[in-house]
Amino acid sequence: MKLDATEIKDLVKETERLRSAWADAAQDWESMWRLERYYDSRTATRELDGLEQIVTPDPYNIIQALTRFVASDVRIEIPVLTAKESDEKRGTQIAEWLISYDQRSNRQQGRNLIDDKVWYSGVRGRGVSQTIWVYDELKELKLEKKRLPVLTRNIDPFNAAVQKGAFGKDYGYHKYKAKRQYIEQQYPDYELPERNGLNGIRKGYFTEEWEVIDFWWRHKGSIWHAVVIEDKFAKDPIKTEYPEVPFEEWRADGAPIEDEFAQALSILHPIRSLWQAKCDYVSKVGTGMLYYFDPLMVFTGLDPSQKIEVGPGGNL
């Protein structure tokens, strides 16, 4: 089945619409992890408004503790069918290969994929990973002997999703912004707007970004793939040899219901209001102490020769 570019964009928009409540909450959860309780800086608030702003580190510490509860190294055990030495040796070799692949993949990306999954699970409440065959692309770049032929990576769930049906994954996508240099290299047959202007390159020619949708879907037992940039195909739909849509989506916590928001909740979700209130209460206490121990003192009608001593934090 060859979906057209408009149909692919409509499927992506519908998925984003269903997840809009989760996306809004996920932004708040990330803001908590960043400890962004107040908009103004503490210094500006003290100097201009005479108020203290104290932000407690609870959300950040919770995520830090979560990452320490999960091992960063993958553990793989291959069960053997018999007690034969050959089967045990085969199982050991497979496990060693998979562990080596995981370690090499981490080194190539400069990330620990397990740590990243823990962060996504704790803060976002969900995550998406992708595994694809990239040998052909590496061969064109003459990198096939330097990098793994299979790429496994985590994708921010703000930019990717998997839609499941009764019999598994119906489709998955990765939506992102790309500049001219990337598009011309990856999709040389795609026609981007030409240069214009009196003296050469138009403003924003190299910095302008386009929306790219890397879309995979299942139809009658086969996996199809296409790439859409803006409103037309950069890669026409093709039938692939993949056995499954090459995206996996996991949810850290939630309920088995249709509501996308309830399906994926951050570990920070239950303490959102409590943390905000705690910051407010501590800030009020700090403000009271600020006025008690660090008051503003104004003296008028004093003899210029009179000596005035002010304690720590005092102001004249």
PDB file of C-alpha atoms in Angstrom:
ATOM      1  CA  MET A   1       0.000   0.000   0.000  1.00  0.00           C
ATOM      2  CA  LYS A   2       1.515   3.303  -1.071  1.00  0.00           C
ATOM      3  CA  LEU A   3       0.421   6.044   1.279  1.00  0.00           C
ATOM      4  CA  ASP A   4       0.768   9.501  -0.205  1.00  0.00           C
ATOM      5  CA  ALA A   5       2.617  12.313   1.570  1.00  0.00           C
ATOM      6  CA  THR A   6      -0.595  13.947   2.787  1.00  0.00           C
ATOM      7  CA  GLU A   7      -1.874  10.713   4.336  1.00  0.00           C
ATOM      8  CA  ILE A   8       1.419  10.195   6.168  1.00  0.00           C
ATOM      9  CA  LYS A   9       1.346  13.737   7.552  1.00  0.00           C
ATOM     10  CA  ASP A  10      -2.274  13.253   8.628  1.00  0.00           C
ATOM     11  CA  LEU A  11      -1.371  10.068  10.550  1.00  0.00           C
ATOM     12  CA  VAL A  12       1.444  11.913  12.313  1.00  0.00           C
ATOM     13  CA  LYS A  13      -0.806  14.871  13.173  1.00  0.00           C
ATOM     14  CA  GLU A  14      -3.493  12.577  14.540  1.00  0.00           C
ATOM     15  CA  THR A  15      -0.972  10.771  16.738  1.00  0.00           C
ATOM     16  CA  GLU A  16       0.329  14.104  18.030  1.00  0.00           C
ATOM     17  CA  ARG A  17      -3.232  15.253  18.716  1.00  0.00           C
ATOM     18  CA  LEU A  18      -3.953  12.159  20.795  1.00  0.00           C
ATOM     19  CA  ARG A  19      -0.740  12.715  22.753  1.00  0.00           C
ATOM     20  CA  SER A  20      -1.058  16.457  23.221  1.00  0.00           C
ATOM     21  CA  ALA A  21      -2.102  16.195  26.891  1.00  0.00           C
ATOM     22  CA  TRP A  22       0.854  13.917  27.621  1.00  0.00           C
ATOM     23  CA  ALA A  23       3.237  16.213  25.708  1.00  0.00           C
ATOM     24  CA  ASP A  24       2.136  19.241  27.754  1.00  0.00           C
ATOM     25  CA  ALA A  25       2.601  17.311  30.999  1.00  0.00           C
ATOM     26  CA  ALA A  26       5.982  15.953  29.861  1.00  0.00           C
ATOM     27  CA  GLN A  27       7.216  19.504  29.333  1.00  0.00           C
ATOM     28  CA  ASP A  28       6.216  20.303  32.914  1.00  0.00           C
ATOM     29  CA  TRP A  29       7.988  17.157  34.186  1.00  0.00           C
ATOM     30  CA  GLU A  30      11.169  18.153  32.386  1.00  0.00           C
ATOM     31  CA  SER A  31      10.853  21.659  33.783  1.00  0.00           C
ATOM     32  CA  MET A  32      10.687  20.102  37.257  1.00  0.00           C
ATOM     33  CA  TRP A  33      13.847  18.081  36.571  1.00  0.00           C
ATOM     34  CA  ARG A  34      15.536  21.325  35.494  1.00  0.00           C
ATOM     35  CA  LEU A  35      14.338  22.886  38.801  1.00  0.00           C
ATOM     36  CA  GLU A  36      12.569  25.668  36.906  1.00  0.00           C
ATOM     37  CA  ARG A  37      10.065  26.678  39.568  1.00  0.00           C
ATOM     38  CA  TYR A  38      10.242  30.457  39.091  1.00  0.00           C
ATOM     39  CA  TYR A  39      10.678  32.557  35.971  1.00  0.00           C
ATOM     40  CA  ASP A  40      12.718  35.402  37.492  1.00  0.00           C
ATOM     41  CA  SER A  41      16.185  34.918  38.909  1.00  0.00           C
ATOM     42  CA  ARG A  42      16.685  34.784  42.644  1.00  0.00           C
ATOM     43  CA  THR A  43      18.979  37.822  42.619  1.00  0.00           C
ATOM     44  CA  ALA A  44      16.536  39.976  40.654  1.00  0.00           C
ATOM     45  CA  THR A  45      13.622  39.011  42.886  1.00  0.00           C
ATOM     46  CA  ARG A  46      15.561  39.840  46.060  1.00  0.00           C
ATOM     47  CA  GLU A  47      16.826  43.180  44.783  1.00  0.00           C
ATOM     48  CA  LEU A  48      13.638  44.382  43.062  1.00  0.00           C
ATOM     49  CA  ASP A  49      10.839  42.816  45.108  1.00  0.00           C
ATOM     50  CA  GLY A  50      12.533  42.027  48.414  1.00  0.00           C
ATOM     51  CA  LEU A  51      11.404  38.402  48.158  1.00  0.00           C
ATOM     52  CA  GLU A  52      13.385  35.228  48.635  1.00  0.00           C
ATOM     53  CA  GLN A  53      13.101  32.399  46.087  1.00  0.00           C
ATOM     54  CA  ILE A  54      14.287  28.962  47.152  1.00  0.00           C
ATOM     55  CA  VAL A  55      14.005  25.924  44.885  1.00  0.00           C
ATOM     56  CA  THR A  56      14.389  22.531  46.532  1.00  0.00           C
ATOM     57  CA  PRO A  57      16.250  19.817  44.540  1.00  0.00           C
ATOM     58  CA  ASP A  58      13.657  17.057  45.060  1.00  0.00           C
ATOM     59  CA  PRO A  59      12.789  16.323  41.364  1.00  0.00           C
ATOM     60  CA  TYR A  60      16.413  16.268  40.257  1.00  0.00           C
ATOM     61  CA  ASN A  61      17.459  14.062  43.173  1.00  0.00           C
ATOM     62  CA  ILE A  62      14.656  11.592  42.435  1.00  0.00           C
ATOM     63  CA  ILE A  63      15.849  11.107  38.849  1.00  0.00           C
ATOM     64  CA  GLN A  64      19.460  10.849  40.006  1.00  0.00           C
ATOM     65  CA  ALA A  65      18.472   8.159  42.504  1.00  0.00           C
ATOM     66  CA  LEU A  66      16.503   6.331  39.803  1.00  0.00           C
ATOM     67  CA  THR A  67      19.541   6.164  37.517  1.00  0.00           C
ATOM     68  CA  ARG A  68      21.543   4.594  40.354  1.00  0.00           C
ATOM     69  CA  PHE A  69      18.953   1.879  40.926  1.00  0.00           C
ATOM     70  CA  VAL A  70      19.300   0.599  37.347  1.00  0.00           C
ATOM     71  CA  ALA A  71      22.531  -1.039  36.192  1.00  0.00           C
ATOM     72  CA  SER A  72      24.221   0.712  33.273  1.00  0.00           C
ATOM     73  CA  ASP A  73      25.605  -2.519  31.821  1.00  0.00           C
ATOM     74  CA  VAL A  74      23.375  -4.899  29.930  1.00  0.00           C
ATOM     75  CA  ARG A  75      23.027  -8.439  31.275  1.00  0.00           C
ATOM     76  CA  ILE A  76      22.309 -11.184  28.753  1.00  0.00           C
ATOM     77  CA  GLU A  77      21.709 -14.869  29.390  1.00  0.00           C
ATOM     78  CA  ILE A  78      21.045 -17.283  26.517  1.00  0.00           C
ATOM     79  CA  PRO A  79      19.161 -20.444  27.563  1.00  0.00           C
ATOM     80  CA  VAL A  80      20.446 -23.700  26.077  1.00  0.00           C
ATOM     81  CA  LEU A  81      18.230 -26.489  24.763  1.00  0.00           C
ATOM     82  CA  THR A  82      20.430 -29.337  25.954  1.00  0.00           C
ATOM     83  CA  ALA A  83      23.350 -29.990  28.285  1.00  0.00           C
ATOM     84  CA  LYS A  84      25.682 -30.573  25.357  1.00  0.00           C
ATOM     85  CA  GLU A  85      28.931 -28.672  25.426  1.00  0.00           C
ATOM     86  CA  SER A  86      28.304 -27.353  21.910  1.00  0.00           C
ATOM     87  CA  ASP A  87      24.985 -25.790  22.939  1.00  0.00           C
ATOM     88  CA  GLU A  88      26.527 -24.167  26.014  1.00  0.00           C
ATOM     89  CA  LYS A  89      29.390 -22.805  23.925  1.00  0.00           C
ATOM     90  CA  ARG A  90      26.953 -21.429  21.348  1.00  0.00           C
ATOM     91  CA  GLY A  91      24.886 -19.724  24.046  1.00  0.00           C
ATOM     92  CA  THR A  92      28.011 -18.159  25.563  1.00  0.00           C
ATOM     93  CA  GLN A  93      29.185 -16.869  22.181  1.00  0.00           C
ATOM     94  CA  ILE A  94      25.807 -15.303  21.409  1.00  0.00           C
ATOM     95  CA  ALA A  95      25.713 -13.575  24.798  1.00  0.00           C
ATOM     96  CA  GLU A  96      29.264 -12.274  24.396  1.00  0.00           C
ATOM     97  CA  TRP A  97      28.469 -10.968  20.906  1.00  0.00           C
ATOM     98  CA  LEU A  98      25.348  -9.136  22.084  1.00  0.00           C
ATOM     99  CA  ILE A  99      27.192  -7.567  25.013  1.00  0.00           C
ATOM    100  CA  SER A 100      30.018  -6.476  22.689  1.00  0.00           C
ATOM    101  CA  TYR A 101      27.497  -5.023  20.257  1.00  0.00           C
ATOM    102  CA  ASP A 102      25.858  -3.023  23.036  1.00  0.00           C
ATOM    103  CA  GLN A 103      29.192  -1.675  24.265  1.00  0.00           C
ATOM    104  CA  ARG A 104      30.339  -0.779  20.739  1.00  0.00           C
ATOM    105  CA  SER A 105      27.032   0.919  19.993  1.00  0.00           C
ATOM    106  CA  ASN A 106      27.400   3.038  23.141  1.00  0.00           C
ATOM    107  CA  ARG A 107      30.928   4.069  22.179  1.00  0.00           C
ATOM    108  CA  GLN A 108      29.915   5.059  18.660  1.00  0.00           C
ATOM    109  CA  GLN A 109      27.147   7.315  19.890  1.00  0.00           C
ATOM    110  CA  GLY A 110      28.981   8.610  22.939  1.00  0.00           C
ATOM    111  CA  ARG A 111      25.981   7.678  25.070  1.00  0.00           C
ATOM    112  CA  ASN A 112      24.929   4.867  27.362  1.00  0.00           C
ATOM    113  CA  LEU A 113      21.610   3.747  25.892  1.00  0.00           C
ATOM    114  CA  ILE A 114      20.414   2.181  29.143  1.00  0.00           C
ATOM    115  CA  ASP A 115      21.061   5.380  31.106  1.00  0.00           C
ATOM    116  CA  ASP A 116      19.207   7.337  28.435  1.00  0.00           C
ATOM    117  CA  LYS A 117      16.232   4.969  28.650  1.00  0.00           C
ATOM    118  CA  VAL A 118      16.129   5.403  32.417  1.00  0.00           C
ATOM    119  CA  TRP A 119      16.065   9.189  32.023  1.00  0.00           C
ATOM    120  CA  TYR A 120      13.314   9.079  29.416  1.00  0.00           C
ATOM    121  CA  SER A 121      11.308   6.681  31.572  1.00  0.00           C
ATOM    122  CA  GLY A 122      11.705   8.769  34.718  1.00  0.00           C
ATOM    123  CA  VAL A 123      11.202  12.238  33.247  1.00  0.00           C
ATOM    124  CA  ARG A 124       9.128  11.726  30.098  1.00  0.00           C
ATOM    125  CA  GLY A 125       7.258   8.632  31.241  1.00  0.00           C
ATOM    126  CA  ARG A 126       7.895   6.958  27.879  1.00  0.00           C
ATOM    127  CA  GLY A 127      10.613   6.523  25.291  1.00  0.00           C
ATOM    128  CA  VAL A 128      11.234   5.333  21.732  1.00  0.00           C
ATOM    129  CA  SER A 129      14.174   3.375  20.331  1.00  0.00           C
ATOM    130  CA  GLN A 130      14.983   2.475  16.740  1.00  0.00           C
ATOM    131  CA  THR A 131      17.089  -0.318  15.226  1.00  0.00           C
ATOM    132  CA  ILE A 132      17.858  -0.110  11.487  1.00  0.00           C
ATOM    133  CA  TRP A 133      20.294  -1.553   8.944  1.00  0.00           C
ATOM    134  CA  VAL A 134      22.760   1.167   7.872  1.00  0.00           C
ATOM    135  CA  TYR A 135      25.463  -0.852   6.083  1.00  0.00           C
ATOM    136  CA  ASP A 136      24.543   0.486   2.635  1.00  0.00           C
ATOM    137  CA  GLU A 137      24.815   4.106   3.780  1.00  0.00           C
ATOM    138  CA  LEU A 138      28.118   3.399   5.547  1.00  0.00           C
ATOM    139  CA  LYS A 139      29.502   1.760   2.416  1.00  0.00           C
ATOM    140  CA  GLU A 140      28.791   4.874   0.372  1.00  0.00           C
ATOM    141  CA  LEU A 141      30.688   6.900   2.975  1.00  0.00           C
ATOM    142  CA  LYS A 142      33.472   4.257   3.129  1.00  0.00           C
ATOM    143  CA  LEU A 143      32.813   3.688   6.826  1.00  0.00           C
ATOM    144  CA  GLU A 144      31.563   0.096   6.648  1.00  0.00           C
ATOM    145  CA  LYS A 145      34.756  -1.213   8.310  1.00  0.00           C
ATOM    146  CA  LYS A 146      34.713   1.365  11.099  1.00  0.00           C
ATOM    147  CA  ARG A 147      31.134   1.294  12.323  1.00  0.00           C
ATOM    148  CA  LEU A 148      28.480  -1.292  13.108  1.00  0.00           C
ATOM    149  CA  PRO A 149      26.160  -2.187  10.212  1.00  0.00           C
ATOM    150  CA  VAL A 150      23.187  -1.939  12.587  1.00  0.00           C
ATOM    151  CA  LEU A 151      22.256   1.316  14.300  1.00  0.00           C
ATOM    152  CA  THR A 152      20.390   1.236  17.608  1.00  0.00           C
ATOM    153  CA  ARG A 153      19.466   4.576  19.118  1.00  0.00           C
ATOM    154  CA  ASN A 154      17.002   6.254  21.454  1.00  0.00           C
ATOM    155  CA  ILE A 155      14.755   9.015  20.119  1.00  0.00           C
ATOM    156  CA  ASP A 156      13.017  11.700  22.142  1.00  0.00           C
ATOM    157  CA  PRO A 157       9.326  10.672  22.330  1.00  0.00           C
ATOM    158  CA  PHE A 158       8.419  14.293  21.574  1.00  0.00           C
ATOM    159  CA  ASN A 159       9.684  13.547  18.051  1.00  0.00           C
ATOM    160  CA  ALA A 160       8.789   9.870  17.585  1.00  0.00           C
ATOM    161  CA  ALA A 161       5.916   7.497  18.224  1.00  0.00           C
ATOM    162  CA  VAL A 162       4.619   3.995  17.584  1.00  0.00           C
ATOM    163  CA  GLN A 163       0.974   3.257  16.905  1.00  0.00           C
ATOM    164  CA  LYS A 164      -0.142  -0.268  17.771  1.00  0.00           C
ATOM    165  CA  GLY A 165      -3.131  -2.227  16.591  1.00  0.00           C
ATOM    166  CA  ALA A 166      -4.687  -5.566  17.444  1.00  0.00           C
ATOM    167  CA  PHE A 167      -1.854  -7.515  15.804  1.00  0.00           C
ATOM    168  CA  GLY A 168       1.184  -5.447  16.748  1.00  0.00           C
ATOM    169  CA  LYS A 169       2.719  -2.241  15.449  1.00  0.00           C
ATOM    170  CA  ASP A 170       0.799  -0.520  12.651  1.00  0.00           C
ATOM    171  CA  TYR A 171       3.284   2.292  12.057  1.00  0.00           C
ATOM    172  CA  GLY A 172       6.113   4.262  13.608  1.00  0.00           C
ATOM    173  CA  TYR A 173       7.811   7.529  12.735  1.00  0.00           C
ATOM    174  CA  HIS A 174      10.586   9.947  13.588  1.00  0.00           C
ATOM    175  CA  LYS A 175       9.811  13.598  12.930  1.00  0.00           C
ATOM    176  CA  TYR A 176      12.616  16.144  13.054  1.00  0.00           C
ATOM    177  CA  LYS A 177      14.015  19.364  11.590  1.00  0.00           C
ATOM    178  CA  ALA A 178      16.931  19.289   9.130  1.00  0.00           C
ATOM    179  CA  LYS A 179      18.996  21.932   7.380  1.00  0.00           C
ATOM    180  CA  ARG A 180      19.875  22.170   3.695  1.00  0.00           C
ATOM    181  CA  GLN A 181      23.278  20.480   4.014  1.00  0.00           C
ATOM    182  CA  TYR A 182      21.761  17.369   5.612  1.00  0.00           C
ATOM    183  CA  ILE A 183      18.910  17.094   3.109  1.00  0.00           C
ATOM    184  CA  GLU A 184      21.171  17.561   0.083  1.00  0.00           C
ATOM    185  CA  GLN A 185      23.474  14.846   1.375  1.00  0.00           C
ATOM    186  CA  GLN A 186      20.820  12.338   2.442  1.00  0.00           C
ATOM    187  CA  TYR A 187      18.281  12.988  -0.309  1.00  0.00           C
ATOM    188  CA  PRO A 188      20.146  14.403  -3.329  1.00  0.00           C
ATOM    189  CA  ASP A 189      17.130  14.010  -5.646  1.00  0.00           C
ATOM    190  CA  TYR A 190      14.886  16.149  -3.464  1.00  0.00           C
ATOM    191  CA  GLU A 191      14.438  19.646  -4.884  1.00  0.00           C
ATOM    192  CA  LEU A 192      14.926  22.359  -2.311  1.00  0.00           C
ATOM    193  CA  PRO A 193      14.173  26.043  -3.057  1.00  0.00           C
ATOM    194  CA  GLU A 194      16.862  27.611  -5.224  1.00  0.00           C
ATOM    195  CA  ARG A 195      18.968  30.647  -4.412  1.00  0.00           C
ATOM    196  CA  ASN A 196      17.504  34.055  -5.042  1.00  0.00           C
ATOM    197  CA  GLY A 197      18.357  37.668  -4.432  1.00  0.00           C
ATOM    198  CA  LEU A 198      20.431  40.206  -6.311  1.00  0.00           C
ATOM    199  CA  ASN A 199      23.824  39.333  -4.864  1.00  0.00           C
ATOM    200  CA  GLY A 200      23.784  35.589  -4.416  1.00  0.00           C
ATOM    201  CA  ILE A 201      22.538  33.547  -1.482  1.00  0.00           C
ATOM    202  CA  ARG A 202      19.271  34.587   0.099  1.00  0.00           C
ATOM    203  CA  LYS A 203      19.037  35.240   3.824  1.00  0.00           C
ATOM    204  CA  GLY A 204      18.797  32.041   5.846  1.00  0.00           C
ATOM    205  CA  TYR A 205      19.796  29.845   2.898  1.00  0.00           C
ATOM    206  CA  PHE A 206      22.042  27.578   4.979  1.00  0.00           C
ATOM    207  CA  THR A 207      20.245  27.927   8.317  1.00  0.00           C
ATOM    208  CA  GLU A 208      16.635  27.390   7.227  1.00  0.00           C
ATOM    209  CA  GLU A 209      15.146  24.112   8.464  1.00  0.00           C
ATOM    210  CA  TRP A 210      12.600  21.754   6.935  1.00  0.00           C
ATOM    211  CA  GLU A 211      10.325  19.221   8.595  1.00  0.00           C
ATOM    212  CA  VAL A 212      11.343  15.618   7.878  1.00  0.00           C
ATOM    213  CA  ILE A 213       9.166  12.578   8.639  1.00  0.00           C
ATOM    214  CA  ASP A 214      10.841   9.173   8.541  1.00  0.00           C
ATOM    215  CA  PHE A 215       7.795   6.905   8.336  1.00  0.00           C
ATOM    216  CA  TRP A 216       7.478   3.087   8.559  1.00  0.00           C
ATOM    217  CA  TRP A 217       4.254   1.102   8.378  1.00  0.00           C
ATOM    218  CA  ARG A 218       2.857  -2.406   7.965  1.00  0.00           C
ATOM    219  CA  HIS A 219       0.561  -3.506   5.176  1.00  0.00           C
ATOM    220  CA  LYS A 220      -0.529  -7.113   4.597  1.00  0.00           C
ATOM    221  CA  GLY A 221       2.437  -8.565   6.452  1.00  0.00           C
ATOM    222  CA  SER A 222       5.075  -6.376   4.779  1.00  0.00           C
ATOM    223  CA  ILE A 223       6.938  -3.335   6.151  1.00  0.00           C
ATOM    224  CA  TRP A 224       6.972  -0.205   4.003  1.00  0.00           C
ATOM    225  CA  HIS A 225       9.194   2.859   4.346  1.00  0.00           C
ATOM    226  CA  ALA A 226       9.054   6.436   3.055  1.00  0.00           C
ATOM    227  CA  VAL A 227      10.476   9.851   3.908  1.00  0.00           C
ATOM    228  CA  VAL A 228       8.408  13.027   3.622  1.00  0.00           C
ATOM    229  CA  ILE A 229       9.899  16.519   3.637  1.00  0.00           C
ATOM    230  CA  GLU A 230       7.330  19.278   3.955  1.00  0.00           C
ATOM    231  CA  ASP A 231       4.581  18.217   1.511  1.00  0.00           C
ATOM    232  CA  LYS A 232       6.271  15.753  -0.820  1.00  0.00           C
ATOM    233  CA  PHE A 233       8.318  12.574  -0.809  1.00  0.00           C
ATOM    234  CA  ALA A 234      12.084  12.747  -0.426  1.00  0.00           C
ATOM    235  CA  LYS A 235      12.088   8.946  -0.552  1.00  0.00           C
ATOM    236  CA  ASP A 236       9.218   7.234  -2.329  1.00  0.00           C
ATOM    237  CA  PRO A 237       7.389   4.414  -0.503  1.00  0.00           C
ATOM    238  CA  ILE A 238       9.219   1.106  -0.876  1.00  0.00           C
ATOM    239  CA  LYS A 239       8.545  -2.388   0.384  1.00  0.00           C
ATOM    240  CA  THR A 240      11.363  -3.502   2.702  1.00  0.00           C
ATOM    241  CA  GLU A 241      12.602  -6.820   4.051  1.00  0.00           C
ATOM    242  CA  TYR A 242      12.193  -5.753   7.668  1.00  0.00           C
ATOM    243  CA  PRO A 243      10.169  -8.260   9.725  1.00  0.00           C
ATOM    244  CA  GLU A 244       8.752  -5.493  11.952  1.00  0.00           C
ATOM    245  CA  VAL A 245       8.378  -1.729  12.103  1.00  0.00           C
ATOM    246  CA  PRO A 246      11.882  -0.793  13.409  1.00  0.00           C
ATOM    247  CA  PHE A 247      10.674   1.258  16.369  1.00  0.00           C
ATOM    248  CA  GLU A 248      10.064   0.189  19.955  1.00  0.00           C
ATOM    249  CA  GLU A 249       8.141   2.314  22.424  1.00  0.00           C
ATOM    250  CA  TRP A 250       8.115   1.689  26.141  1.00  0.00           C
ATOM    251  CA  ARG A 251       6.105   3.231  28.946  1.00  0.00           C
ATOM    252  CA  ALA A 252       7.480   3.571  32.449  1.00  0.00           C
ATOM    253  CA  ASP A 253       4.233   3.744  34.387  1.00  0.00           C
ATOM    254  CA  GLY A 254       0.573   4.159  33.656  1.00  0.00           C
ATOM    255  CA  ALA A 255      -2.758   2.455  33.149  1.00  0.00           C
ATOM    256  CA  PRO A 256      -3.796  -0.012  30.386  1.00  0.00           C
ATOM    257  CA  ILE A 257      -6.455   2.323  29.008  1.00  0.00           C
ATOM    258  CA  GLU A 258      -6.863   4.277  25.777  1.00  0.00           C
ATOM    259  CA  ASP A 259      -6.006   7.664  27.260  1.00  0.00           C
ATOM    260  CA  GLU A 260      -2.471   8.470  26.025  1.00  0.00           C
ATOM    261  CA  PHE A 261      -1.807  10.705  29.017  1.00  0.00           C
ATOM    262  CA  ALA A 262      -2.664   8.010  31.552  1.00  0.00           C
ATOM    263  CA  GLN A 263      -0.585   5.413  29.693  1.00  0.00           C
ATOM    264  CA  ALA A 264       2.745   7.130  30.328  1.00  0.00           C
ATOM    265  CA  LEU A 265       3.318   9.016  33.573  1.00  0.00           C
ATOM    266  CA  SER A 266       6.584  10.361  34.888  1.00  0.00           C
ATOM    267  CA  ILE A 267       7.799   9.352  38.319  1.00  0.00           C
ATOM    268  CA  LEU A 268       7.663  13.095  39.065  1.00  0.00           C
ATOM    269  CA  HIS A 269       3.965  13.400  38.240  1.00  0.00           C
ATOM    270  CA  PRO A 270       2.563  12.738  41.765  1.00  0.00           C
ATOM    271  CA  ILE A 271       4.788  15.342  43.437  1.00  0.00           C
ATOM    272  CA  ARG A 272       4.329  18.186  40.995  1.00  0.00           C
ATOM    273  CA  SER A 273       1.920  20.234  43.143  1.00  0.00           C
ATOM    274  CA  LEU A 274       3.660  19.201  46.367  1.00  0.00           C
ATOM    275  CA  TRP A 275       7.060  20.318  45.063  1.00  0.00           C
ATOM    276  CA  GLN A 276       5.670  23.657  43.894  1.00  0.00           C
ATOM    277  CA  ALA A 277       4.002  24.219  47.267  1.00  0.00           C
ATOM    278  CA  LYS A 278       7.173  23.202  49.107  1.00  0.00           C
ATOM    279  CA  CYS A 279       9.220  25.726  47.155  1.00  0.00           C
ATOM    280  CA  ASP A 280       6.632  28.426  47.877  1.00  0.00           C
ATOM    281  CA  TYR A 281       6.497  27.664  51.606  1.00  0.00           C
ATOM    282  CA  VAL A 282      10.269  27.531  51.997  1.00  0.00           C
ATOM    283  CA  SER A 283      10.559  30.774  50.040  1.00  0.00           C
ATOM    284  CA  LYS A 284       8.032  32.461  52.347  1.00  0.00           C
ATOM    285  CA  VAL A 285       9.983  31.323  55.380  1.00  0.00           C
ATOM    286  CA  GLY A 286      13.165  32.586  53.741  1.00  0.00           C
ATOM    287  CA  THR A 287      11.527  35.923  53.006  1.00  0.00           C
ATOM    288  CA  GLY A 288      10.484  36.270  56.637  1.00  0.00           C
ATOM    289  CA  MET A 289      13.997  35.494  57.821  1.00  0.00           C
ATOM    290  CA  LEU A 290      15.375  37.913  55.250  1.00  0.00           C
ATOM    291  CA  TYR A 291      13.357  40.754  56.759  1.00  0.00           C
ATOM    292  CA  TYR A 292      14.092  39.692  60.318  1.00  0.00           C
ATOM    293  CA  PHE A 293      17.840  39.162  60.029  1.00  0.00           C
ATOM    294  CA  ASP A 294      18.609  41.424  57.087  1.00  0.00           C
ATOM    295  CA  PRO A 295      16.332  44.491  57.459  1.00  0.00           C
ATOM    296  CA  LEU A 296      16.484  47.668  55.434  1.00  0.00           C
ATOM    297  CA  MET A 297      17.353  50.557  57.755  1.00  0.00           C
ATOM    298  CA  VAL A 298      16.896  54.194  56.794  1.00  0.00           C
ATOM    299  CA  PHE A 299      18.238  56.974  59.018  1.00  0.00           C
ATOM    300  CA  THR A 300      17.356  60.645  58.585  1.00  0.00           C
ATOM    301  CA  GLY A 301      18.476  63.805  60.361  1.00  0.00           C
ATOM    302  CA  LEU A 302      21.740  62.333  61.669  1.00  0.00           C
ATOM    303  CA  ASP A 303      24.920  64.235  62.425  1.00  0.00           C
ATOM    304  CA  PRO A 304      27.369  63.445  59.599  1.00  0.00           C
ATOM    305  CA  SER A 305      30.100  62.891  62.183  1.00  0.00           C
ATOM    306  CA  GLN A 306      28.041  60.284  64.022  1.00  0.00           C
ATOM    307  CA  LYS A 307      29.369  56.764  63.643  1.00  0.00           C
ATOM    308  CA  ILE A 308      26.820  54.094  62.770  1.00  0.00           C
ATOM    309  CA  GLU A 309      27.611  50.441  62.903  1.00  0.00           C
ATOM    310  CA  VAL A 310      25.474  47.971  60.956  1.00  0.00           C
ATOM    311  CA  GLY A 311      25.573  44.225  61.474  1.00  0.00           C
ATOM    312  CA  PRO A 312      25.930  41.519  58.842  1.00  0.00           C
ATOM    313  CA  GLY A 313      23.601  41.988  55.905  1.00  0.00           C
ATOM    314  CA  GLY A 314      22.353  45.368  57.051  1.00  0.00           C
ATOM    315  CA  ASN A 315      21.693  48.167  54.565  1.00  0.00           C
ATOM    316  CA  LEU A 316      21.645  51.919  54.958  1.00  0.00           C
TER     317      LEU A 316
END
